[in-house]
Short mmCIF file of C-alpha atoms in Angstrom, two decimals:
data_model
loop_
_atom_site.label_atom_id
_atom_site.label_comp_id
_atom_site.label_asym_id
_atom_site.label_seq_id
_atom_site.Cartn_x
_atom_site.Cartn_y
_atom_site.Cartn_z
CA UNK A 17 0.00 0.00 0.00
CA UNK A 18 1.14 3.23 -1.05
CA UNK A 19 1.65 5.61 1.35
CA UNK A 20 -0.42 8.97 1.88
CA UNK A 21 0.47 12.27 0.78
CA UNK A 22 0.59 14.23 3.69
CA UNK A 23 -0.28 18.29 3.30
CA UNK A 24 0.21 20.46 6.66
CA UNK A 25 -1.69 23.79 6.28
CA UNK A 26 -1.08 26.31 8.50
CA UNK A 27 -1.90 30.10 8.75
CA UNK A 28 0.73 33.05 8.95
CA UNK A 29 1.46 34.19 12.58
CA UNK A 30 -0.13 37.01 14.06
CA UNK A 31 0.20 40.47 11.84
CA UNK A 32 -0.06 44.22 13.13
CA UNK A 33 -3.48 44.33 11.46
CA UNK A 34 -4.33 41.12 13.26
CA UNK A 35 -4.31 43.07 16.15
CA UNK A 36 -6.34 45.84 15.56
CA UNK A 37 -8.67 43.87 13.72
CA UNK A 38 -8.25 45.10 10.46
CA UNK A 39 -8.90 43.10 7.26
CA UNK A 40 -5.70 42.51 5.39
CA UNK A 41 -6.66 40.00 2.31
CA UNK A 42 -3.76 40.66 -0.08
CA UNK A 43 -2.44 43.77 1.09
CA UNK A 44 0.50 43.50 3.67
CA UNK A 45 1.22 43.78 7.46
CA UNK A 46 4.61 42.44 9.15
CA UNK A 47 4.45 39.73 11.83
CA UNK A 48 4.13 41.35 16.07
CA UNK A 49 6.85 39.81 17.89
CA UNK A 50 3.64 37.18 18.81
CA UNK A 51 3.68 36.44 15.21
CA UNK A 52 7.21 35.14 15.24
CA UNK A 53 7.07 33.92 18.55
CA UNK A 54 4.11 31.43 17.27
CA UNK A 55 5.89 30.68 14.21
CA UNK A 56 9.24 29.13 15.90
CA UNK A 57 6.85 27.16 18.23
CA UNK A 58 5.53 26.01 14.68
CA UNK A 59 8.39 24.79 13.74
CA UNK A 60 9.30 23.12 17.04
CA UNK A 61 5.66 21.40 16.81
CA UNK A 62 7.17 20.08 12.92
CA UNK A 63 10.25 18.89 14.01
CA UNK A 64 9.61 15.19 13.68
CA UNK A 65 7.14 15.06 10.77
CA UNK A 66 10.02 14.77 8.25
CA UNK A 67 8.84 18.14 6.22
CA UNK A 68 10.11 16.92 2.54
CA UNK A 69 9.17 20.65 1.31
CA UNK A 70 7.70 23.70 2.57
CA UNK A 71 5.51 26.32 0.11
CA UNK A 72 4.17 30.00 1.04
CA UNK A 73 1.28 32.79 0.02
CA UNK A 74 3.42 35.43 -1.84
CA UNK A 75 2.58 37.39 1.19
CA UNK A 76 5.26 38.95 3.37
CA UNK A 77 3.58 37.62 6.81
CA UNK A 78 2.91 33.94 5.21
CA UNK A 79 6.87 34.46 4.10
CA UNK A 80 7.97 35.42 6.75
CA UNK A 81 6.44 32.66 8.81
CA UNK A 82 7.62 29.96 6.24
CA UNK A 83 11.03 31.62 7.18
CA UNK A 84 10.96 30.96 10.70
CA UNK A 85 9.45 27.77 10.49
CA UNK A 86 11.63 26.27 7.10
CA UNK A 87 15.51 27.76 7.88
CA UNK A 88 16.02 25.51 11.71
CA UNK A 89 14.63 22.79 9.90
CA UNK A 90 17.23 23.27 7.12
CA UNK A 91 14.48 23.40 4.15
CA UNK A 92 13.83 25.60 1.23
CA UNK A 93 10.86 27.00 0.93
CA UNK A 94 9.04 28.35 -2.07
CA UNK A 95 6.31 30.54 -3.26
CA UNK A 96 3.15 29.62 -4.59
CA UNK A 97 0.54 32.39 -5.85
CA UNK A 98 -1.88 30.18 -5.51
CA UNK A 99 -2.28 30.05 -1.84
CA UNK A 100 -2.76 33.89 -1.60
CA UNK A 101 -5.85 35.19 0.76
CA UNK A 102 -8.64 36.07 -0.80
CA UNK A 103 -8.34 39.30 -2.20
CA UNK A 104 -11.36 41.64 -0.12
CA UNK A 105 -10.88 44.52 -2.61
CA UNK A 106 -12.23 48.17 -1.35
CA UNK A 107 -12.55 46.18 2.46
CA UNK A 108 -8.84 45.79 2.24
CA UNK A 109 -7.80 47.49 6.03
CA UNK A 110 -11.11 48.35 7.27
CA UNK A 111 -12.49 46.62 9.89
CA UNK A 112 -16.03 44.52 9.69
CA UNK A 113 -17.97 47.37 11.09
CA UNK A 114 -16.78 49.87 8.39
CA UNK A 115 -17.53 47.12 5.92
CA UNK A 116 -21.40 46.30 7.46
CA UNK A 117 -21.85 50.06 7.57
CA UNK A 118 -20.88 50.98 3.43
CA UNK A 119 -21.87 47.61 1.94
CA UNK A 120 -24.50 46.50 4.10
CA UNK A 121 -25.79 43.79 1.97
CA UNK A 122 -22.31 42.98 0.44
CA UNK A 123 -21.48 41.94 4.19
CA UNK A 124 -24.64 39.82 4.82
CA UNK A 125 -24.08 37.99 1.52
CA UNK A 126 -20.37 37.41 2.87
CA UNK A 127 -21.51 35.50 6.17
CA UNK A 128 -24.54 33.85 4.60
CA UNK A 129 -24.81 33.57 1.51
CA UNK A 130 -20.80 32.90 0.42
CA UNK A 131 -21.93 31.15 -2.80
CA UNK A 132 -23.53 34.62 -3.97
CA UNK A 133 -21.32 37.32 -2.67
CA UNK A 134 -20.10 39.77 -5.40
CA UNK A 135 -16.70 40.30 -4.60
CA UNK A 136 -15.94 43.93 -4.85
CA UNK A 137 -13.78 46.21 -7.24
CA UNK A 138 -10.56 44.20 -7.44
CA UNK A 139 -11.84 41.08 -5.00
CA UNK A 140 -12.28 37.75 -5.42
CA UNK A 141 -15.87 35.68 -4.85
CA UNK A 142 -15.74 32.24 -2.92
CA UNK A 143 -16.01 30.73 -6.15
CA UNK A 144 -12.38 31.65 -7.52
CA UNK A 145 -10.60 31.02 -3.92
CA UNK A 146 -12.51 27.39 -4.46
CA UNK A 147 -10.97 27.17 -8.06
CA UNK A 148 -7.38 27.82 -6.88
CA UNK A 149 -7.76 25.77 -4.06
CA UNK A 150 -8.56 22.63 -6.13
CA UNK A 151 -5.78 23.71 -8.48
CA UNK A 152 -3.14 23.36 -5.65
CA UNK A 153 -4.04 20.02 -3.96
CA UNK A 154 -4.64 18.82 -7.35
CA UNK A 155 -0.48 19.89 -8.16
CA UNK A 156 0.20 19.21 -4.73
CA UNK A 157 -0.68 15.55 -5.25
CA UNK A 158 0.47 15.35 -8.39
CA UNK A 159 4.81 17.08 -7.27
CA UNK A 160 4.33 15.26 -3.55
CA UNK A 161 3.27 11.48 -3.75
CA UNK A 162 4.23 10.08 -0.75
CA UNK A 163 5.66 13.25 0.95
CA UNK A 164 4.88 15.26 3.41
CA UNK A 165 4.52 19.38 2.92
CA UNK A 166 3.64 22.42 4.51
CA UNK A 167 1.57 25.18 2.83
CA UNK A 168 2.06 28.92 4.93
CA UNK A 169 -1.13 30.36 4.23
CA UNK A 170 -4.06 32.14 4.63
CA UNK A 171 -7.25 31.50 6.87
CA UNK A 172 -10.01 31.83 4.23
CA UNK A 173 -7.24 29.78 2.33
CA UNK A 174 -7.45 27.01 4.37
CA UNK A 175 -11.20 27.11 4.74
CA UNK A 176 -11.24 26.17 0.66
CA UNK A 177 -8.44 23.30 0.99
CA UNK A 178 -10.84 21.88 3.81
CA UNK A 179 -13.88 22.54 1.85
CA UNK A 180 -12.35 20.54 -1.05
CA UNK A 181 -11.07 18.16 0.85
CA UNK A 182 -14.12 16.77 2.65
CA UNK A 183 -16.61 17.39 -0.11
CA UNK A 184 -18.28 20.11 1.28
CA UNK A 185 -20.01 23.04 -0.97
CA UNK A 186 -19.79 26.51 -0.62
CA UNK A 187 -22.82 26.56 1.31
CA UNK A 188 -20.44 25.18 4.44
CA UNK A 189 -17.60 27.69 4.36
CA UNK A 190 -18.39 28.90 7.40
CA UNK A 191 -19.04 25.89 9.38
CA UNK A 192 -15.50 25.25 10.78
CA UNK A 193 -14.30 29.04 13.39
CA UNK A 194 -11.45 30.88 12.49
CA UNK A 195 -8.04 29.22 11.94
CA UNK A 196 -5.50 30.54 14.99
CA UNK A 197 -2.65 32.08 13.71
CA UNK A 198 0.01 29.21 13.45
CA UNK A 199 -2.56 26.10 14.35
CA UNK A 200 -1.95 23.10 12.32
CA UNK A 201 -4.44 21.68 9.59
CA UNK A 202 -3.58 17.87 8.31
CA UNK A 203 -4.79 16.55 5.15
CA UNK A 204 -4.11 13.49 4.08
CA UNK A 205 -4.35 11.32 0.26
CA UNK A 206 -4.80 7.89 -0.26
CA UNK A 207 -7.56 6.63 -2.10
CA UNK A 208 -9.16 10.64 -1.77
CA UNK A 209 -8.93 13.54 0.57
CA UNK A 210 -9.81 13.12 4.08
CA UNK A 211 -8.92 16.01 6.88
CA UNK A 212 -7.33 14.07 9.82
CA UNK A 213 -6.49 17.13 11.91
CA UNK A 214 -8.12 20.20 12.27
CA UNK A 215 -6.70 23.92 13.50
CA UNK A 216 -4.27 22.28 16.35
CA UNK A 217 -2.68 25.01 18.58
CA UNK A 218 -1.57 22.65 21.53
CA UNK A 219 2.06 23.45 20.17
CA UNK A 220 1.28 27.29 20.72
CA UNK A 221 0.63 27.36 24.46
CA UNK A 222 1.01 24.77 27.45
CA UNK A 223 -2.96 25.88 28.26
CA UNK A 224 -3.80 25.26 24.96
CA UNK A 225 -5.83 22.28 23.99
CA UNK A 226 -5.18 20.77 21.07
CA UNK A 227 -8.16 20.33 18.30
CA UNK A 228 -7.42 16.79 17.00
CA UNK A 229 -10.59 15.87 14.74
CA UNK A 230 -12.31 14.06 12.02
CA UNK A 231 -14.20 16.64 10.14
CA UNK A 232 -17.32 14.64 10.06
CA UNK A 233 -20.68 15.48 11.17
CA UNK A 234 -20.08 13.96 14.39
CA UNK A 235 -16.99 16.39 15.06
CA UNK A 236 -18.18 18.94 17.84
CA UNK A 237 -15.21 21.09 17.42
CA UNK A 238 -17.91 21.82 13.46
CA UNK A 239 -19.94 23.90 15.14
CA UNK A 240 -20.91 26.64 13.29
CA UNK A 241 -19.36 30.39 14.27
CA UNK A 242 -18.52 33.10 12.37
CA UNK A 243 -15.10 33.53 11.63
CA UNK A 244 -12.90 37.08 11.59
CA UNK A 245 -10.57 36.42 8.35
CA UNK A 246 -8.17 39.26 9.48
#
């Protein structure tokens, strides 16, 4: 029996923006000294899963993370467009209320109705983040059999890798909470895509609990919440 393809996904550590709440999408903001603290605790966390490559969003806080995490671990890491954040457009550093209060129903159509939301000028809908989603796991398969990666990216990112890899429509893309800055995502390939670990931060704090889980219907950590993607 072959044996699975192994894809880590993990979110950039905390940015400036993070902290005052501000959306970021694809514009930048550097790492707090959080941020990098959370990333070398990433990379302790990775030490024995025998990493055979690490990739990163283009942006300078999922770099710079991939950085901290890839260099003790004495692996190159590269770039890949494709797992960008979702780009928000005109919300682009504003926070949600600013956002509710211009585009009212843009917002509402965000949180409820992802499968309809107009993106707007310069953004992306749910429906293109889905489409280069399935284009990466799809190439990620394809480079990796066997392996084991990392992908430094994006929260709304890893919401679409988790959406395509359990099935799920747009209709669900809110279903899992926010991804924790640094938390570990597993997803595995044998036969097909199956999520074996979802948003662990155990490695981030020695309160923290880890979130080990099936992402099945059973799962109580699914419950749904609305998530801040900032």
């Amino acid at each position: 029996m072959n044996a699975a393809t192994k894809v880590f996904a993990t979110r950039h550590g905390q940015t400036e923006w993070n902290a005052k709440a501000l959306l970021q999408g694809q514009k930048e903001s550097g790492l707090t000294e959080l941020g990098r603290k959370q990333s070398q605790l990433l990379g302790r966390r990775l030490q024995g899963e025998r990493l055979t490559a690490v990739y990163s969003s283009t942006s300078g806080r999922a770099v710079s993370t991939a950085r901290l995490v890839a260099e003790p671990l004495a692996l190159p890491f590269r770039q890949l467009p494709g797992l960008a954040e979702m780009d928000l457009g005109e919300w682009q550093g504003l926070s949600f209320a600013d956002v509710a209060e211009r585009w009212p129903e843009a917002h509402e159509r965000f949180w409820s109705a992802p499968a309809d939301f107009t993106a707007t000028a310069g953004g992306e809908s749910f429906h293109e983040l889905h489409r280069r989603a399935v284009k990466c796991l799809a190439w990620i398969n394809e480079e990796h059999v066997g392996d084991t990666v990392l992908l430094v990216t994006h929260s709304l990112v890893i919401k679409a890798l988790w959406l395509v890899a359990t099935g799920r429509p747009l209709a669900d893309f809110w279903v899992t909470e926010e991804f924790a800055p640094c938390g570990l995502t597993l997803l595995e390939h044998r036969q097909g895509w199956e999520v074996t670990l979802l948003d662990e931060r155990g490695h981030l704090s020695p309160t923290a609990e880890p979130m080990a889980a099936r992402t099945d219907e059973r799962s109580p950590e699914l419950s749904k919440r609305r998530s801040k993607p900032v």
